Amino acid sequence: MNYALVTGGSRGIGRAICLKLADQGYNVLINYVANQASAEEVQALVRSKGVEAELLRFDVGKGEEVEQVLAGWLAANPTKHVEVLVNNAGIRQDGLLMLMTNPEWQQVMDASAGGFFNVTRLIIRGMIRQKVGRVISIVSLSGLKGQLGQTNYSAAKAAVIGATKALAQEVGRKRVTVNAVAPGLIRTEMLQGLREEDYLPLIPMHRFGEPEEVADLVAFLASPQAAYISGQVISINGAQY
Ligand code: NDP
């Protein structure tokens, strides 16, 4: 049975990706860290599309937790193959570097860069064995251009971009593709507190993106049609830079 694992699948972009991959026929493993009610809502919506949905609660940034829950699930379900991994979980804690605290730096690095390492290294083994797989990580325009007030977030996303390009070369012979999707401003709870009208002048298409638009791109990268695309960072940002 073919599964897709979406980290941070309980809300925002991850939620839209879970629903889109369910539309494509994948059973979905929905990871979350805190928001059980939202995760259960996504689970019910995925199931209503006629595929299976399981919840996996772990903090992607905590290696031991990931090992316990995810490696535990993999060991208990040897016939279920995770063909698609979407490293989507991420947080931002913005501030000027000179005022940034150690936890603000570390937590943001842990969620994105640590999450990529902790989760991908467990899942990639099965993909290599099966000679099929898609690793898709949600990075950010901030990781490409650097964003003032986001040295931590920009560094964390740039780290995932580097890791994506390296891993794509490691596993290319096994027919596993590894790509990153770099959104600009997408309308989710992550942007709570930002006044949309302040940012519209920065975006040539003059609007925020929708989570479903990012999900459509992820779904394409997960599809057989994208078999020869690997090691790439694909932007989705309304022409913003
Ligand atoms: P939201 O804040 O709306 O949702 C974040 C999701 O990630 C939630 O499901 C949350 O789970 C989960 N999560 C957060 N930290 C962890 C963790 N340590 N372990 C497991 N799950 C975690 O964010 P978005 O949907 O906006 O963002 C999704 C991704 O897209 C992030 O990587 C973000 O950096 C990236 N991105 C977003 C942009 C935007 O404009 N929105 C732009 C560019 C990139 P729970 O519900 O349990 O809290």
Short mmCIF file of C-alpha atoms and ligand atoms in Angstrom, two decimals:
data_model
loop_
_atom_site.label_atom_id
_atom_site.label_comp_id
_atom_site.label_asym_id
_atom_site.label_seq_id
_atom_site.Cartn_x
_atom_site.Cartn_y
_atom_site.Cartn_z
CA MET A 1 0.00 0.00 0.00
CA ASN A 2 1.30 3.41 -0.96
CA TYR A 3 1.58 6.09 1.66
CA ALA A 4 2.51 9.74 1.72
CA LEU A 5 3.89 11.27 4.92
CA VAL A 6 3.26 14.97 5.35
CA THR A 7 4.96 16.65 8.31
CA GLY A 8 2.96 19.50 9.76
CA GLY A 9 -0.12 18.15 8.01
CA SER A 10 -2.62 19.48 10.52
CA ARG A 11 -2.84 23.06 9.27
CA GLY A 12 -2.06 25.50 6.47
CA ILE A 13 -0.01 24.31 3.50
CA GLY A 14 0.47 20.82 4.98
CA ARG A 15 -3.27 20.33 5.34
CA ALA A 16 -3.84 21.29 1.68
CA ILE A 17 -1.07 18.87 0.64
CA CYS A 18 -2.66 16.01 2.62
CA LEU A 19 -5.98 16.56 0.86
CA LYS A 20 -4.40 16.86 -2.58
CA LEU A 21 -2.33 13.69 -2.18
CA ALA A 22 -5.45 11.88 -0.96
CA ASP A 23 -7.17 13.01 -4.18
CA GLN A 24 -4.28 11.34 -6.03
CA GLY A 25 -4.99 8.06 -4.24
CA TYR A 26 -2.32 8.08 -1.57
CA ASN A 27 -3.01 6.91 1.94
CA VAL A 28 -1.79 9.73 4.14
CA LEU A 29 0.28 9.81 7.32
CA ILE A 30 -0.52 13.13 8.93
CA ASN A 31 2.16 14.38 11.30
CA TYR A 32 1.52 17.18 13.78
CA VAL A 33 3.04 18.35 17.04
CA ALA A 34 0.38 20.05 19.17
CA ASN A 35 -2.93 20.65 17.47
CA GLN A 36 -4.77 17.32 17.81
CA ALA A 37 -8.20 18.70 16.89
CA SER A 38 -6.94 20.13 13.59
CA ALA A 39 -5.09 16.91 12.82
CA GLU A 40 -8.25 14.88 13.43
CA GLU A 41 -10.19 17.19 11.13
CA VAL A 42 -7.69 16.58 8.33
CA GLN A 43 -7.81 12.86 9.06
CA ALA A 44 -11.60 12.83 8.62
CA LEU A 45 -11.38 14.83 5.38
CA VAL A 46 -8.71 12.51 3.96
CA ARG A 47 -10.77 9.44 4.88
CA SER A 48 -13.84 10.95 3.22
CA LYS A 49 -11.89 10.70 -0.04
CA GLY A 50 -11.75 6.92 0.28
CA VAL A 51 -8.14 6.45 1.37
CA GLU A 52 -6.56 5.73 4.74
CA ALA A 53 -5.33 8.39 7.10
CA GLU A 54 -3.22 7.87 10.20
CA LEU A 55 -2.05 10.47 12.69
CA LEU A 56 1.57 10.51 13.84
CA ARG A 57 2.34 12.95 16.59
CA PHE A 58 6.00 13.92 16.93
CA ASP A 59 8.17 17.01 16.99
CA VAL A 60 10.21 16.80 13.78
CA GLY A 61 13.02 18.70 15.48
CA LYS A 62 13.50 16.12 18.22
CA GLY A 63 15.47 13.18 16.89
CA GLU A 64 14.60 10.76 19.68
CA GLU A 65 10.87 11.47 19.36
CA VAL A 66 10.97 10.98 15.59
CA GLU A 67 12.92 7.75 16.05
CA GLN A 68 10.44 6.43 18.61
CA VAL A 69 7.22 7.28 16.76
CA LEU A 70 8.16 7.11 13.08
CA ALA A 71 10.66 4.24 13.23
CA GLY A 72 8.09 2.49 15.44
CA TRP A 73 5.39 2.93 12.79
CA LEU A 74 7.72 1.73 10.01
CA ALA A 75 8.67 -1.39 11.98
CA ALA A 76 5.03 -2.16 12.78
CA ASN A 77 3.90 -1.70 9.15
CA PRO A 78 6.42 -3.46 6.91
CA THR A 79 3.95 -3.81 4.01
CA LYS A 80 3.10 -0.11 3.88
CA HIS A 81 5.53 1.86 1.73
CA VAL A 82 6.02 5.59 2.15
CA GLU A 83 6.52 6.66 -1.46
CA VAL A 84 6.13 10.39 -0.87
CA LEU A 85 7.64 12.40 1.96
CA VAL A 86 6.71 16.06 2.26
CA ASN A 87 8.92 17.87 4.77
CA ASN A 88 6.53 20.71 5.42
CA ALA A 89 6.65 21.36 9.18
CA GLY A 90 8.27 24.67 9.99
CA ILE A 91 8.02 27.68 12.25
CA ARG A 92 9.20 31.25 12.19
CA GLN A 93 10.38 33.40 15.10
CA ASP A 94 11.40 36.67 13.52
CA GLY A 95 13.72 39.28 14.99
CA LEU A 96 16.94 41.15 14.35
CA LEU A 97 20.02 38.97 14.74
CA MET A 98 21.58 41.22 17.36
CA LEU A 99 18.52 40.72 19.57
CA MET A 100 17.89 37.08 18.74
CA THR A 101 17.97 34.59 21.60
CA ASN A 102 19.57 31.19 21.43
CA PRO A 103 16.19 29.37 21.54
CA GLU A 104 14.82 31.57 18.75
CA TRP A 105 17.72 30.55 16.54
CA GLN A 106 17.76 26.90 17.59
CA GLN A 107 14.03 26.14 17.47
CA VAL A 108 13.69 27.49 13.94
CA MET A 109 16.76 25.53 12.80
CA ASP A 110 15.49 22.39 14.55
CA ALA A 111 12.05 22.48 12.93
CA SER A 112 13.24 22.93 9.33
CA ALA A 113 16.84 21.68 9.03
CA GLY A 114 16.61 19.24 11.93
CA GLY A 115 13.23 18.03 10.71
CA PHE A 116 14.65 17.31 7.25
CA PHE A 117 17.45 15.22 8.78
CA ASN A 118 15.44 13.39 11.44
CA VAL A 119 12.56 12.39 9.18
CA THR A 120 14.21 11.95 5.78
CA ARG A 121 16.96 9.63 6.96
CA LEU A 122 14.37 7.16 8.26
CA ILE A 123 12.10 7.32 5.21
CA ILE A 124 14.79 7.31 2.51
CA ARG A 125 15.88 3.76 3.38
CA GLY A 126 12.54 2.29 2.29
CA MET A 127 12.51 4.43 -0.86
CA ILE A 128 15.97 3.18 -1.83
CA ARG A 129 14.90 -0.41 -1.18
CA GLN A 130 11.73 -0.02 -3.29
CA LYS A 131 13.52 2.04 -5.96
CA VAL A 132 10.71 4.56 -5.90
CA GLY A 133 10.30 7.75 -3.95
CA ARG A 134 9.67 11.46 -3.83
CA VAL A 135 11.14 13.73 -1.18
CA ILE A 136 9.65 17.22 -1.38
CA SER A 137 10.59 19.86 1.16
CA ILE A 138 8.81 23.15 1.66
CA VAL A 139 11.45 25.85 1.93
CA SER A 140 10.92 29.57 1.31
CA LEU A 141 11.83 32.57 -0.77
CA SER A 142 13.64 33.68 2.42
CA GLY A 143 16.02 30.74 2.03
CA LEU A 144 16.86 31.83 -1.52
CA LYS A 145 17.30 35.59 -1.12
CA GLY A 146 17.68 36.06 2.65
CA GLN A 147 15.10 38.14 4.45
CA LEU A 148 15.88 40.83 6.99
CA GLY A 149 14.48 39.96 10.41
CA GLN A 150 14.71 36.28 9.50
CA THR A 151 18.36 35.26 9.75
CA ASN A 152 17.31 32.10 11.61
CA TYR A 153 14.53 31.19 9.17
CA SER A 154 16.56 32.10 6.08
CA ALA A 155 19.47 29.97 7.33
CA ALA A 156 17.20 27.04 8.17
CA LYS A 157 15.55 27.05 4.74
CA ALA A 158 18.89 27.54 2.93
CA ALA A 159 20.18 24.49 4.82
CA VAL A 160 17.30 22.40 3.51
CA ILE A 161 17.99 23.64 -0.04
CA GLY A 162 21.61 22.48 0.23
CA ALA A 163 20.57 19.16 1.72
CA THR A 164 18.01 18.68 -1.08
CA LYS A 165 20.63 19.17 -3.80
CA ALA A 166 23.08 16.83 -2.08
CA LEU A 167 20.57 14.06 -1.35
CA ALA A 168 19.24 14.20 -4.92
CA GLN A 169 22.72 13.17 -6.08
CA GLU A 170 23.00 10.43 -3.46
CA VAL A 171 19.77 8.68 -4.43
CA GLY A 172 19.33 9.49 -8.12
CA ARG A 173 20.44 6.01 -9.21
CA LYS A 174 17.66 4.53 -7.08
CA ARG A 175 14.98 6.47 -8.96
CA VAL A 176 14.20 8.61 -5.94
CA THR A 177 13.73 12.32 -6.66
CA VAL A 178 14.47 15.05 -4.12
CA ASN A 179 13.17 18.56 -4.64
CA ALA A 180 12.24 21.69 -2.74
CA VAL A 181 9.31 24.04 -3.20
CA ALA A 182 9.94 27.67 -2.25
CA PRO A 183 6.74 29.62 -1.61
CA GLY A 184 6.49 33.36 -1.22
CA LEU A 185 3.69 34.68 0.96
CA ILE A 186 0.93 32.11 1.34
CA ARG A 187 -2.29 32.77 3.23
CA THR A 188 -1.98 30.60 6.39
CA GLU A 189 -1.87 31.05 10.15
CA MET A 190 1.90 31.44 9.88
CA LEU A 191 1.33 34.94 8.54
CA GLN A 192 -0.94 35.92 11.42
CA GLY A 193 -0.05 39.43 12.53
CA LEU A 194 1.15 40.55 9.08
CA ARG A 195 -1.02 43.19 7.42
CA GLU A 196 -1.62 41.91 3.89
CA GLU A 197 -1.87 45.41 2.41
CA ASP A 198 1.66 46.22 3.66
CA TYR A 199 3.09 43.36 1.60
CA LEU A 200 1.07 43.58 -1.61
CA PRO A 201 3.37 46.24 -3.18
CA LEU A 202 6.24 43.71 -2.92
CA ILE A 203 4.38 41.09 -4.96
CA PRO A 204 4.09 41.71 -8.73
CA MET A 205 0.93 39.58 -8.89
CA HIS A 206 -0.45 41.70 -6.06
CA ARG A 207 -1.91 38.93 -3.92
CA PHE A 208 -0.91 36.28 -1.42
CA GLY A 209 -0.84 32.69 -2.64
CA GLU A 210 -3.26 30.02 -1.44
CA PRO A 211 -2.20 26.76 0.28
CA GLU A 212 -3.98 24.80 -2.46
CA GLU A 213 -1.73 26.37 -5.11
CA VAL A 214 1.35 25.09 -3.27
CA ALA A 215 -0.33 21.70 -2.88
CA ASP A 216 -0.91 21.47 -6.65
CA LEU A 217 2.82 21.99 -7.27
CA VAL A 218 3.74 19.38 -4.65
CA ALA A 219 1.27 16.95 -6.20
CA PHE A 220 2.90 17.42 -9.61
CA LEU A 221 6.36 16.76 -8.16
CA ALA A 222 4.95 13.62 -6.53
CA SER A 223 3.48 12.38 -9.81
CA PRO A 224 5.06 9.99 -12.37
CA GLN A 225 5.23 12.91 -14.82
CA ALA A 226 7.90 14.51 -12.62
CA ALA A 227 10.22 11.48 -12.62
CA TYR A 228 13.15 13.33 -14.24
CA ILE A 229 12.97 16.47 -12.07
CA SER A 230 15.38 16.21 -9.15
CA GLY A 231 17.71 18.42 -7.13
CA GLN A 232 15.59 21.48 -7.93
CA VAL A 233 14.11 24.35 -6.00
CA ILE A 234 10.85 25.44 -7.58
CA SER A 235 9.47 28.81 -6.58
CA ILE A 236 5.81 29.70 -6.24
CA ASN A 237 5.60 33.33 -5.27
CA GLY A 238 3.67 35.55 -7.72
CA ALA A 239 6.97 36.75 -9.25
CA GLN A 240 8.23 38.15 -5.95
CA TYR A 241 11.96 38.36 -5.25
P1 NDP B 1 1.28 26.93 9.73
O1 NDP B 1 1.84 27.67 10.89
O2 NDP B 1 -0.05 27.30 9.18
O3 NDP B 1 1.28 25.36 10.04
C1 NDP B 1 2.44 24.77 10.55
C2 NDP B 1 2.26 23.27 10.59
O4 NDP B 1 3.51 22.69 11.00
C3 NDP B 1 1.23 22.81 11.59
O5 NDP B 1 0.60 21.66 11.08
C4 NDP B 1 2.07 22.48 12.83
O6 NDP B 1 1.47 21.47 13.66
C5 NDP B 1 3.31 21.92 12.18
N1 NDP B 1 4.52 22.01 12.98
C6 NDP B 1 5.15 23.12 13.42
N2 NDP B 1 6.25 22.79 14.10
C7 NDP B 1 6.33 21.43 14.09
C8 NDP B 1 7.23 20.49 14.63
N3 NDP B 1 8.31 20.87 15.32
N4 NDP B 1 6.99 19.16 14.44
C9 NDP B 1 5.90 18.76 13.73
N5 NDP B 1 5.00 19.61 13.19
C10 NDP B 1 5.22 20.93 13.38
O7 NDP B 1 2.42 27.05 8.61
P2 NDP B 1 2.32 27.12 7.01
O8 NDP B 1 1.34 26.12 6.52
O9 NDP B 1 2.21 28.51 6.59
O10 NDP B 1 3.80 26.65 6.63
C11 NDP B 1 4.11 25.34 6.21
C12 NDP B 1 5.54 25.35 5.67
O11 NDP B 1 5.64 26.26 4.59
C13 NDP B 1 6.58 25.78 6.70
O12 NDP B 1 7.76 25.02 6.53
C14 NDP B 1 6.83 27.23 6.32
O13 NDP B 1 8.12 27.64 6.73
C15 NDP B 1 6.69 27.16 4.82
N6 NDP B 1 6.40 28.44 4.20
C16 NDP B 1 5.25 29.13 4.50
C17 NDP B 1 5.00 30.34 3.90
C18 NDP B 1 3.78 31.16 4.16
O14 NDP B 1 3.70 32.29 3.68
N7 NDP B 1 2.78 30.66 4.87
C19 NDP B 1 5.96 30.92 2.94
C20 NDP B 1 7.11 30.11 2.69
C21 NDP B 1 7.31 28.92 3.30
P3 NDP B 1 0.40 21.82 14.83
O15 NDP B 1 -0.91 22.09 14.13
O16 NDP B 1 0.36 20.58 15.67
O17 NDP B 1 0.92 23.03 15.53
#
